mmCIF file of C-alpha atoms (C1' of nucleotides) in Angstrom:
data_model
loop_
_atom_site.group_PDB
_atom_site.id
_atom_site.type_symbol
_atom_site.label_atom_id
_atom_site.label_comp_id
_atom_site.label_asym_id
_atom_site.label_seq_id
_atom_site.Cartn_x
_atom_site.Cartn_y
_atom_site.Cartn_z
ATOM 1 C CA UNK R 1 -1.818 19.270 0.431
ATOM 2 C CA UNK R 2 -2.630 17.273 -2.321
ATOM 3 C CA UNK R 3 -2.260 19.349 -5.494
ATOM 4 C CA UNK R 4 -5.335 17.847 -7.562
ATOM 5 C CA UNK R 5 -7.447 20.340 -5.051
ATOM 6 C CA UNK R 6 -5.393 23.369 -6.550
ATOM 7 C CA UNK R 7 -5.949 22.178 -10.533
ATOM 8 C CA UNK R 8 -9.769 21.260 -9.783
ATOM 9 C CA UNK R 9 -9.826 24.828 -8.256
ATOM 10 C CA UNK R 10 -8.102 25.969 -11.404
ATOM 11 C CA UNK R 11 -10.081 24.049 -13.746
ATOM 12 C CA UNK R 12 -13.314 25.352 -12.147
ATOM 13 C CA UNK R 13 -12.595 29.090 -12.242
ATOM 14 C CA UNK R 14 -11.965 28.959 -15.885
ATOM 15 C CA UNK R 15 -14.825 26.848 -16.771
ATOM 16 C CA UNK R 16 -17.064 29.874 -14.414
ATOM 17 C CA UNK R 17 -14.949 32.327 -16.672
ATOM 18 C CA UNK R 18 -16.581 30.427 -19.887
ATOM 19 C CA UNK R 19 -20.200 29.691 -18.719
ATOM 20 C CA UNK R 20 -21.987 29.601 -21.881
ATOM 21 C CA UNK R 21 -19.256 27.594 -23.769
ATOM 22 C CA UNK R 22 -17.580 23.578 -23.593
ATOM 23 C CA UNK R 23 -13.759 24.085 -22.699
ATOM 24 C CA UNK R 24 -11.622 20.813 -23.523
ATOM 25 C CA UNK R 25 -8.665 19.422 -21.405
ATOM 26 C CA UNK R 26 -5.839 20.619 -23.950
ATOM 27 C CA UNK R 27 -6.936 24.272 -23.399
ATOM 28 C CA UNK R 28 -7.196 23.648 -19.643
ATOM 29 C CA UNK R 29 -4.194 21.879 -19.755
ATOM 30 C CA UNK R 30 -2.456 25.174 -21.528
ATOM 31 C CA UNK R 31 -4.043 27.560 -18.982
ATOM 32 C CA UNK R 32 -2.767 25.139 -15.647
ATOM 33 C CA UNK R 33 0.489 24.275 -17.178
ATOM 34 C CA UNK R 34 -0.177 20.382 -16.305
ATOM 35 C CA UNK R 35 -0.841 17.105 -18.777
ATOM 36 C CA UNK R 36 -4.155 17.411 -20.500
ATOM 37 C CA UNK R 37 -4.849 13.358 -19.175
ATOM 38 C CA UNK R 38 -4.083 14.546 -16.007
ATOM 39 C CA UNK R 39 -7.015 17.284 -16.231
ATOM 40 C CA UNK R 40 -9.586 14.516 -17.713
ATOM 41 C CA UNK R 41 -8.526 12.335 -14.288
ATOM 42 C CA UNK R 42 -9.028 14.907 -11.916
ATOM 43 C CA UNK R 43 -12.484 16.554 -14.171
ATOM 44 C CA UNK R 44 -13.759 13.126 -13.988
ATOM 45 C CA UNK R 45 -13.969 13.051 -9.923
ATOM 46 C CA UNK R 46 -15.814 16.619 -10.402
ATOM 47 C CA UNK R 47 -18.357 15.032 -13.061
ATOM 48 C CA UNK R 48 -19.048 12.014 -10.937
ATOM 49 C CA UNK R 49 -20.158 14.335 -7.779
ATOM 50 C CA UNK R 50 -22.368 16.374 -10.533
ATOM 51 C CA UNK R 51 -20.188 19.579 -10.004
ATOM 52 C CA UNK R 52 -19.726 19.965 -14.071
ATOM 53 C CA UNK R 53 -20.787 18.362 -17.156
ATOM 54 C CA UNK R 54 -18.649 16.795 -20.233
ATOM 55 C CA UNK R 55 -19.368 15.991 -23.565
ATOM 56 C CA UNK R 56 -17.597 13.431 -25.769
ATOM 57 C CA UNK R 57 -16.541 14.032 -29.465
ATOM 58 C CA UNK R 58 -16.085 16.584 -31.561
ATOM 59 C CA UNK R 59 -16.834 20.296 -29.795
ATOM 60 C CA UNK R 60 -17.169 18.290 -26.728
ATOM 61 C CA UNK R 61 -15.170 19.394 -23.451
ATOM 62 C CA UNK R 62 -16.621 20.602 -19.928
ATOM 63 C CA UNK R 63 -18.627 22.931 -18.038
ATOM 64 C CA UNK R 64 -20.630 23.797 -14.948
ATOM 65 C CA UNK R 65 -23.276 21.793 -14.291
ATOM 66 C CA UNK R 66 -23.810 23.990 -11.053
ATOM 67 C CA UNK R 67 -24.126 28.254 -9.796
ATOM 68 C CA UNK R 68 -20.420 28.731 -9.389
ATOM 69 C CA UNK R 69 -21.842 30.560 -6.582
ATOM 70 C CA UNK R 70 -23.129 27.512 -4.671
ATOM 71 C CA UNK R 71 -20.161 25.303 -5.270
ATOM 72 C CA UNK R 72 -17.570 26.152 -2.011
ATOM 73 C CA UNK R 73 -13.543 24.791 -1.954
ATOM 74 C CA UNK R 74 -14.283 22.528 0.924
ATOM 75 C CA UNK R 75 -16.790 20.811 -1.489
ATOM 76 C CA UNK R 76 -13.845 20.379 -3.726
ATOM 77 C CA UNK R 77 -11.475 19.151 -1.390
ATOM 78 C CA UNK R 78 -14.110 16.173 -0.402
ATOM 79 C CA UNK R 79 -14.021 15.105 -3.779
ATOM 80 C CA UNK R 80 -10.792 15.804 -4.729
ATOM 81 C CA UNK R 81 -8.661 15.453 -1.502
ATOM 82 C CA UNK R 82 -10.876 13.968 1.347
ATOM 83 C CA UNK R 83 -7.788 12.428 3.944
ATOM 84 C CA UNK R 84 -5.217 14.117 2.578
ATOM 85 C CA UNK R 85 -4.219 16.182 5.402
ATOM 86 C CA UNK R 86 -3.704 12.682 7.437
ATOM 87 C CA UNK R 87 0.023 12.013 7.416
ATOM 88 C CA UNK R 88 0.859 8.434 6.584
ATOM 89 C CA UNK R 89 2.964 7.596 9.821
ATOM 90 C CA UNK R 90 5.763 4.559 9.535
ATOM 91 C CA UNK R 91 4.802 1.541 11.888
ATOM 92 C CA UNK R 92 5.633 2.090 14.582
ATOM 93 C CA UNK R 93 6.168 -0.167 17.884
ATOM 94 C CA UNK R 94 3.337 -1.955 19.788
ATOM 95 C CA UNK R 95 5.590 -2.955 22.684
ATOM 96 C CA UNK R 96 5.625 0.908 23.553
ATOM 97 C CA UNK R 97 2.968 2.781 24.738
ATOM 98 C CA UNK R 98 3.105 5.458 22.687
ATOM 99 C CA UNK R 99 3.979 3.882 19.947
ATOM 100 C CA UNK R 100 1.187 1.659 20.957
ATOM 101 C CA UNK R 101 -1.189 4.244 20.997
ATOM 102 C CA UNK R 102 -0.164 7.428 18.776
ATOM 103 C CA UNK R 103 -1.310 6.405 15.526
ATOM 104 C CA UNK R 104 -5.092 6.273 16.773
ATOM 105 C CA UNK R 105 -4.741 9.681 18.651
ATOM 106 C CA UNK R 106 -3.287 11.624 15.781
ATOM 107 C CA UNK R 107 -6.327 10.204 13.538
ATOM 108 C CA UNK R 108 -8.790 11.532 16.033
ATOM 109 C CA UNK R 109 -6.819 15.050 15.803
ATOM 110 C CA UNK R 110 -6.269 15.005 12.346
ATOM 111 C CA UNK R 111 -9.875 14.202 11.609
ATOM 112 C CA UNK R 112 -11.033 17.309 13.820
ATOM 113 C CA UNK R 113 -8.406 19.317 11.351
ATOM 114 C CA UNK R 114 -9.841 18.203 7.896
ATOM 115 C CA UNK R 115 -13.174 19.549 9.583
ATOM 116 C CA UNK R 116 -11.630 22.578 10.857
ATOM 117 C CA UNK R 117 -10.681 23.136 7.904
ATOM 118 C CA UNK R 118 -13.634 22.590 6.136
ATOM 119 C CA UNK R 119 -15.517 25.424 8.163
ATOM 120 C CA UNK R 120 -13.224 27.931 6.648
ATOM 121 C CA UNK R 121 -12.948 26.802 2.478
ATOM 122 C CA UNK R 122 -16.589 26.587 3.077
ATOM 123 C CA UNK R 123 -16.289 30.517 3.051
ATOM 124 C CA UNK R 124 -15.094 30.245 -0.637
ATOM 125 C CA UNK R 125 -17.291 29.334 -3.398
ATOM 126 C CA UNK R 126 -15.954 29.076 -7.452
ATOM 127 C CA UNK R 127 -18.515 32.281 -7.989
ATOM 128 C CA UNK R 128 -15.608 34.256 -5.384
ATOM 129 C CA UNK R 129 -12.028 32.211 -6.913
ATOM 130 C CA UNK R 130 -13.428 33.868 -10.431
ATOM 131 C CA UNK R 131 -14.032 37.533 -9.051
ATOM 132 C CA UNK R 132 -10.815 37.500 -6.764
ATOM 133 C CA UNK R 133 -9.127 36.326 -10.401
ATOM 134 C CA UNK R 134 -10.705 38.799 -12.868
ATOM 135 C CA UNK R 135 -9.592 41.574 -9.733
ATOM 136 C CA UNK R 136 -6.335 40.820 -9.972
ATOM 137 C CA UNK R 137 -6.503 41.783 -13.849
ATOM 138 C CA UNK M 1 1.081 16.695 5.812
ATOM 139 C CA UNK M 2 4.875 16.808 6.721
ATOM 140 C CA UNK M 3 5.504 13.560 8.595
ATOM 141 C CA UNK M 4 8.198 16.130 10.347
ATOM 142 C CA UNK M 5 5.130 17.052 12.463
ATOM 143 C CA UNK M 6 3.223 13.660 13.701
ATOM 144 C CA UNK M 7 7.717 12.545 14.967
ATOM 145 C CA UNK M 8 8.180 15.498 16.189
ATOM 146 C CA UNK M 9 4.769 15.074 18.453
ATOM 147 C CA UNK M 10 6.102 11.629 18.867
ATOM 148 C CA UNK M 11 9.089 12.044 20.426
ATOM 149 C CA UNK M 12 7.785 15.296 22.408
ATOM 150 C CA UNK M 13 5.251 13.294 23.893
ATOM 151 C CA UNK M 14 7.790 10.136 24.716
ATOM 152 C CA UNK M 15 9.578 13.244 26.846
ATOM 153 C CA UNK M 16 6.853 14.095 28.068
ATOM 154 C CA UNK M 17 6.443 10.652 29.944
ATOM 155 C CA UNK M 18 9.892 10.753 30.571
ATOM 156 C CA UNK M 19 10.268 13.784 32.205
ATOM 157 C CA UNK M 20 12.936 13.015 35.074
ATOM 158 C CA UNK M 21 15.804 11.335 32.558
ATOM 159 C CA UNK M 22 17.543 11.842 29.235
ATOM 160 C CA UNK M 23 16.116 9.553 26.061
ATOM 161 C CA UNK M 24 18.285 9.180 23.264
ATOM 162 C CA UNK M 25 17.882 9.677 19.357
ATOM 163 C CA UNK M 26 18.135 5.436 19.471
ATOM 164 C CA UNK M 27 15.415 4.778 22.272
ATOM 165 C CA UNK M 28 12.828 7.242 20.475
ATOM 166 C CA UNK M 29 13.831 6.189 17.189
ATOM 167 C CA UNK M 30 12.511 2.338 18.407
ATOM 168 C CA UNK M 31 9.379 3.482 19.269
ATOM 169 C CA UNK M 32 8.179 5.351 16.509
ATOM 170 C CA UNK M 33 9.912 3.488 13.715
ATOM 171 C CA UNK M 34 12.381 5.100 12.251
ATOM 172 C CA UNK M 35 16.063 5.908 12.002
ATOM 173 C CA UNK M 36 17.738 7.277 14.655
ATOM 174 C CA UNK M 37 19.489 9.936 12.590
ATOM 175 C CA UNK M 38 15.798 11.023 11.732
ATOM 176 C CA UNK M 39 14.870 11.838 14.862
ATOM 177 C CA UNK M 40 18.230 13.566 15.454
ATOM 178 C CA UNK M 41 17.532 16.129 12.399
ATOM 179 C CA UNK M 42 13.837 16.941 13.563
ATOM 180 C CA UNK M 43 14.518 16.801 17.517
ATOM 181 C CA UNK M 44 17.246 19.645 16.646
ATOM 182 C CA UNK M 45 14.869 21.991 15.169
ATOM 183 C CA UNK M 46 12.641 21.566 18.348
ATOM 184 C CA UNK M 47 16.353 22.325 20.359
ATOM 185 C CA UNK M 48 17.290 25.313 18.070
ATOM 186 C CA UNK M 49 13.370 26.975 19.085
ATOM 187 C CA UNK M 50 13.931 25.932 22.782
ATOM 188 C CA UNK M 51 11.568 23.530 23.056
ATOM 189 C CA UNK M 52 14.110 20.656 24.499
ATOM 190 C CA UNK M 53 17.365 20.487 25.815
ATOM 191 C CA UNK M 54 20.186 18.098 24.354
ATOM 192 C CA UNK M 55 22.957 16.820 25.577
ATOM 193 C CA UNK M 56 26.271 14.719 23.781
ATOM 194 C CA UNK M 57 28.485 12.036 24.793
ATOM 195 C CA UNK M 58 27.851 8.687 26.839
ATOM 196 C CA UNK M 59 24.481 9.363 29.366
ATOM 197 C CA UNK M 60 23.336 12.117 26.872
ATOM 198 C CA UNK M 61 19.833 12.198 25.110
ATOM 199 C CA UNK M 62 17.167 14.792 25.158
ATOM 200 C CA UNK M 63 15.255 15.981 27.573
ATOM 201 C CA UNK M 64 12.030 18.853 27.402
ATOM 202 C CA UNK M 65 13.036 22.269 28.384
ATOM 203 C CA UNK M 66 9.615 23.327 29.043
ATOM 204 C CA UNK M 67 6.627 22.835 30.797
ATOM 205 C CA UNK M 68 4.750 20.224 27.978
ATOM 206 C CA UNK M 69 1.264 21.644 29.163
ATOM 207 C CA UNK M 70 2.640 24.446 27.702
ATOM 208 C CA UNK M 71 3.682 23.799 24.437
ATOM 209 C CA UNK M 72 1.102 23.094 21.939
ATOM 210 C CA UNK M 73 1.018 21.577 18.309
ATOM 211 C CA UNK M 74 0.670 24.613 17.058
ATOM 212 C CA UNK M 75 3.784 25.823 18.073
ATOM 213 C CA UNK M 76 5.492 22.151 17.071
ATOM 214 C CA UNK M 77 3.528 22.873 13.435
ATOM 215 C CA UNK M 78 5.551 26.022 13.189
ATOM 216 C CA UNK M 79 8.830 24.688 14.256
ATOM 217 C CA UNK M 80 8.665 21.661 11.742
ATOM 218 C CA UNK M 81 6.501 22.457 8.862
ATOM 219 C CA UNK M 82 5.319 25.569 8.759
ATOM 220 C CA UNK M 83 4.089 26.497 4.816
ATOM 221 C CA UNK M 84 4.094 22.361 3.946
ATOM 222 C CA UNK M 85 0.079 22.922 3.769
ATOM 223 C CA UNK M 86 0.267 25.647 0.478
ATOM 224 C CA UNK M 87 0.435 23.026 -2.496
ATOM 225 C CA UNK M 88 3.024 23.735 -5.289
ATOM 226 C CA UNK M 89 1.677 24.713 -8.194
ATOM 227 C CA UNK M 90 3.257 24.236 -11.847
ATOM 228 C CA UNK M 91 4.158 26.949 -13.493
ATOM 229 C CA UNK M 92 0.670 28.209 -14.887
ATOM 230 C CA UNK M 93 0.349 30.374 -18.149
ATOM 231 C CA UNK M 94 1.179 33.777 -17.862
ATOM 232 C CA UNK M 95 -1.080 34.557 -20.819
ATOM 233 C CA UNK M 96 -4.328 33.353 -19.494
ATOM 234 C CA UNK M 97 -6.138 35.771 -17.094
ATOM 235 C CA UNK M 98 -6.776 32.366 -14.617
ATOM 236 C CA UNK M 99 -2.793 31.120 -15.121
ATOM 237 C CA UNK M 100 -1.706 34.455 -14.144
ATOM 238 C CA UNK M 101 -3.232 35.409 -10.971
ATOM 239 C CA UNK M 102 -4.470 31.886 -9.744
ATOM 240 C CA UNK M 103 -1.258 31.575 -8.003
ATOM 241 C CA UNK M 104 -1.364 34.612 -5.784
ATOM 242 C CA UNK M 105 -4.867 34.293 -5.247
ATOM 243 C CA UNK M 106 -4.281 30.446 -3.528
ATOM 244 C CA UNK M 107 -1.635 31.390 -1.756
ATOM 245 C CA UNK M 108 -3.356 33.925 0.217
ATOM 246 C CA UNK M 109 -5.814 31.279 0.329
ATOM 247 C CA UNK M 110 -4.003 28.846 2.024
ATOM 248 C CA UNK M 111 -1.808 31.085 4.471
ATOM 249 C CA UNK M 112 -5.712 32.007 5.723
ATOM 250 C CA UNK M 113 -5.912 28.290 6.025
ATOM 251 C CA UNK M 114 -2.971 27.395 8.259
ATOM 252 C CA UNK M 115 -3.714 30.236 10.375
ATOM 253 C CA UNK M 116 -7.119 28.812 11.011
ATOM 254 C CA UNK M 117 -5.608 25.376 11.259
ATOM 255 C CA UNK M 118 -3.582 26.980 13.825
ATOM 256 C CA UNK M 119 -6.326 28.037 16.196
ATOM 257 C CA UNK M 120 -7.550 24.123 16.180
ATOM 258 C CA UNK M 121 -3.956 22.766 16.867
ATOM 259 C CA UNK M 122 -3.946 25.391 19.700
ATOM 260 C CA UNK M 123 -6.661 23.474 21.439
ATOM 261 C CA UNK M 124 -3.921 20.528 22.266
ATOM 262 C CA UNK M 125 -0.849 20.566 24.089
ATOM 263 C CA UNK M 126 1.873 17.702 24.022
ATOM 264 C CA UNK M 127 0.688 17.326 27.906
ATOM 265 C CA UNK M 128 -2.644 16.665 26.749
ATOM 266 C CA UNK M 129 -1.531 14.536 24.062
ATOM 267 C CA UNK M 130 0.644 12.365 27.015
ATOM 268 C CA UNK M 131 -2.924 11.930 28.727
ATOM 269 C CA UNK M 132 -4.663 10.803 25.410
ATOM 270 C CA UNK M 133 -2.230 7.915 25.091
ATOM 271 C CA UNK M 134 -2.068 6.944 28.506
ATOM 272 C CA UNK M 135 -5.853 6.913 28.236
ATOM 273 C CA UNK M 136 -5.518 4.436 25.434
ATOM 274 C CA UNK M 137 -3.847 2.007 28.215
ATOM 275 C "C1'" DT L 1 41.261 6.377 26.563
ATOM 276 C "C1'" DA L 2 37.248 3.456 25.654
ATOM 277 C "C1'" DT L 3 32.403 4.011 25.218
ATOM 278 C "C1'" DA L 4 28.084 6.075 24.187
ATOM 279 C "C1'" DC L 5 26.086 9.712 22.791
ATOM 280 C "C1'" DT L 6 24.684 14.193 19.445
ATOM 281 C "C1'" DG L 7 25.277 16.838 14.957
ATOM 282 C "C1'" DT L 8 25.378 16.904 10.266
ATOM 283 C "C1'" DA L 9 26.630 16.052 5.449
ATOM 284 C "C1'" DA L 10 26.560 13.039 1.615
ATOM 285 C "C1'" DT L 11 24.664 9.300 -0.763
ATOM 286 C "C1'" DA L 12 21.659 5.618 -1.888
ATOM 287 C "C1'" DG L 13 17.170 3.615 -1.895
ATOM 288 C "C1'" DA L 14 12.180 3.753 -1.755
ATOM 289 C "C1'" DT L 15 7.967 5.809 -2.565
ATOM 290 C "C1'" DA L 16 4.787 9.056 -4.441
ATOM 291 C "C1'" DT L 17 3.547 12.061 -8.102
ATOM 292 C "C1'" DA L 18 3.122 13.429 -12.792
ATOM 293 C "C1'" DA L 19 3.865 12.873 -17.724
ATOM 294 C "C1'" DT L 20 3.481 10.158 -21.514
ATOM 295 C "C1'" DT L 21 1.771 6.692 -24.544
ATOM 296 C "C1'" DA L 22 -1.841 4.061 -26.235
ATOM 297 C "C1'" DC L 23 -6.185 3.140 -27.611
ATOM 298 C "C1'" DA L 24 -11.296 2.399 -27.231
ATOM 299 C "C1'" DG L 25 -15.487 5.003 -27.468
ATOM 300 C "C1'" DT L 26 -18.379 9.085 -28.958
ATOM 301 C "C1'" DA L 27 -20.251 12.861 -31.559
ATOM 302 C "C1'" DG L 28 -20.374 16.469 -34.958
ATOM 303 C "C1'" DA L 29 -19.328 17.865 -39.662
ATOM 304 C "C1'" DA L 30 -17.608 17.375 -44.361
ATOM 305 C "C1'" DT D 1 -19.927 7.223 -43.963
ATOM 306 C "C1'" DT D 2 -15.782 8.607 -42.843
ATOM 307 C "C1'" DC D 3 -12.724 12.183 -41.029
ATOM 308 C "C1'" DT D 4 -11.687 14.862 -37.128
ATOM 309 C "C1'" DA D 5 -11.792 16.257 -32.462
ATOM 310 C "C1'" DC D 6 -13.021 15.209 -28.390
ATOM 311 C "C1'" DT D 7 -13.532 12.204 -23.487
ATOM 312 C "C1'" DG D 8 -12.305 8.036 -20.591
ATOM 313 C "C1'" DT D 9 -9.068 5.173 -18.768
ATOM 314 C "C1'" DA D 10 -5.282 1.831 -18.262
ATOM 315 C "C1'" DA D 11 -0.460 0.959 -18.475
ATOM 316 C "C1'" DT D 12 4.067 2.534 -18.458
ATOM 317 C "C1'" DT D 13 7.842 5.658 -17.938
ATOM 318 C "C1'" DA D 14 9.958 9.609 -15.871
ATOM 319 C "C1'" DT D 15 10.685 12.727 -12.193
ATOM 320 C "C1'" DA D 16 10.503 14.558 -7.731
ATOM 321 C "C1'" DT D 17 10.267 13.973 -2.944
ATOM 322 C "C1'" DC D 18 11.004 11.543 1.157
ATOM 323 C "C1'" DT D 19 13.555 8.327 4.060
ATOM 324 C "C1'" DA D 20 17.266 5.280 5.338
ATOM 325 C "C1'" DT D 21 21.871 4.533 5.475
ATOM 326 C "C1'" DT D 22 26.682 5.435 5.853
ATOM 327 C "C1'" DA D 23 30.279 8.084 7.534
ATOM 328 C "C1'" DC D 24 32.590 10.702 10.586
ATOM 329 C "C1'" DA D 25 33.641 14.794 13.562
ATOM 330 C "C1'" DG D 26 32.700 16.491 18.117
ATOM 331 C "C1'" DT D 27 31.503 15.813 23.169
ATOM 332 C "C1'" DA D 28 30.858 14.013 27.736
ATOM 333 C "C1'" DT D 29 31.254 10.311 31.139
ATOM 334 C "C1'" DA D 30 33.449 6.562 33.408
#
DNA sequence: TATACTGTAATAGATATAATTACAGTAGAA
DNA sequence: TTCTACTGTAATTATATCTATTACAGTATA
């Protein structure tokens, strides 16, 4: 699974953890253990899709535009990692019938996963990653 | 997702269609495009779990060892990539309340996932799957 | 005993992922 | 108005992962 899912998820619980205050990318960065540009990429698909908010300049960073409570994981995983979970099979040979004919069968199977899947991270919201955190305290 | 999985369902479901003679690591290797030695290393894991028989020297190949309507991609999922779906993390700060306990938290997170994942790959067997592509004919 | 296979390790090559660098643009504060 | 601290994003470099390739031992059949 692709692992920008698991730093927007990270991202997001600590800006829930700091609702009334704008947290920048460096102290994301420090808290996710990952490049601070690579936390503006991924914050950027979240901002586009109106999840959080940023602010430019000095004492500028980001936070939830959003409840926490009303934003699940599979919404995160659409923005973040939509086709993912499709595996990028090699070429494979026309002349055969499976060959032939796998490639559109596995995307038919794979696309009934990603939904699958989506029933259950629906039953996660931000609102629950930030209590399940501050429990494990 | 592992490509392990989509060969692996490949080449079970080339048995599958073959069910009366051996197919070597070279025949299956043609159709779904790629090495030979490839499909040697994942077809073995599918031998060690009982899934297919193999045989060496000149005639050999593989061959299923079970009924295919009875094997299912779950089972295959197990066999050849079972955990691939839980993402790995950086190392996260230990300091921060979210760095600390995030990990945990998304692991049990995503071994809920691939269990549910599981119950939807149950729905197909690799007979099934031989149907779907001879459907595609 | 020649041939056609599997089994597996070791290495090289290709591809994907992430970090880093660089810099333009923006906003608050001295 | 200029310094400082941010975001936004492109380009490049580094690293990790995945795959092909080579090599060869072992096995079964003819």
């Amino acid at each position: 699974m692709n692992s920008d899912f698991t730093l927007a998820i990270h991202s997001l619980t600590l800006l829930a953890l700091q609702p009334d205050r704008m947290s920048t990318s460096d102290a994301i960065s420090e808290s996710a253990g990952v490049h601070p540009v690579r936390i503006r990429k991924v914050l950027s698909l979240l901002k586009r899709s109106g999840i959080i908010k940023s602010k430019e300049g000095n004492g500028g960073g980001f936070i939830f535009a959003l409840d926490p409570g009303e934003v699940s994981l599979w919404e995160i995983y659409k923005v973040t990692s939509e086709g993912t979970l499709q595996p990028k099979c090699p070429v494979s040979n026309e002349k055969c019938i499976v060959g032939a004919n796998m490639h559109r069968v596995l995307f038919l199977i794979f696309l009934g996963a990603e939904n699958h899947l989506g029933e259950y991270l629906k039953g996660y919201t931000i609102k629950e990653m930030a209590d399940l955190i501050k429990q494990g305290q």
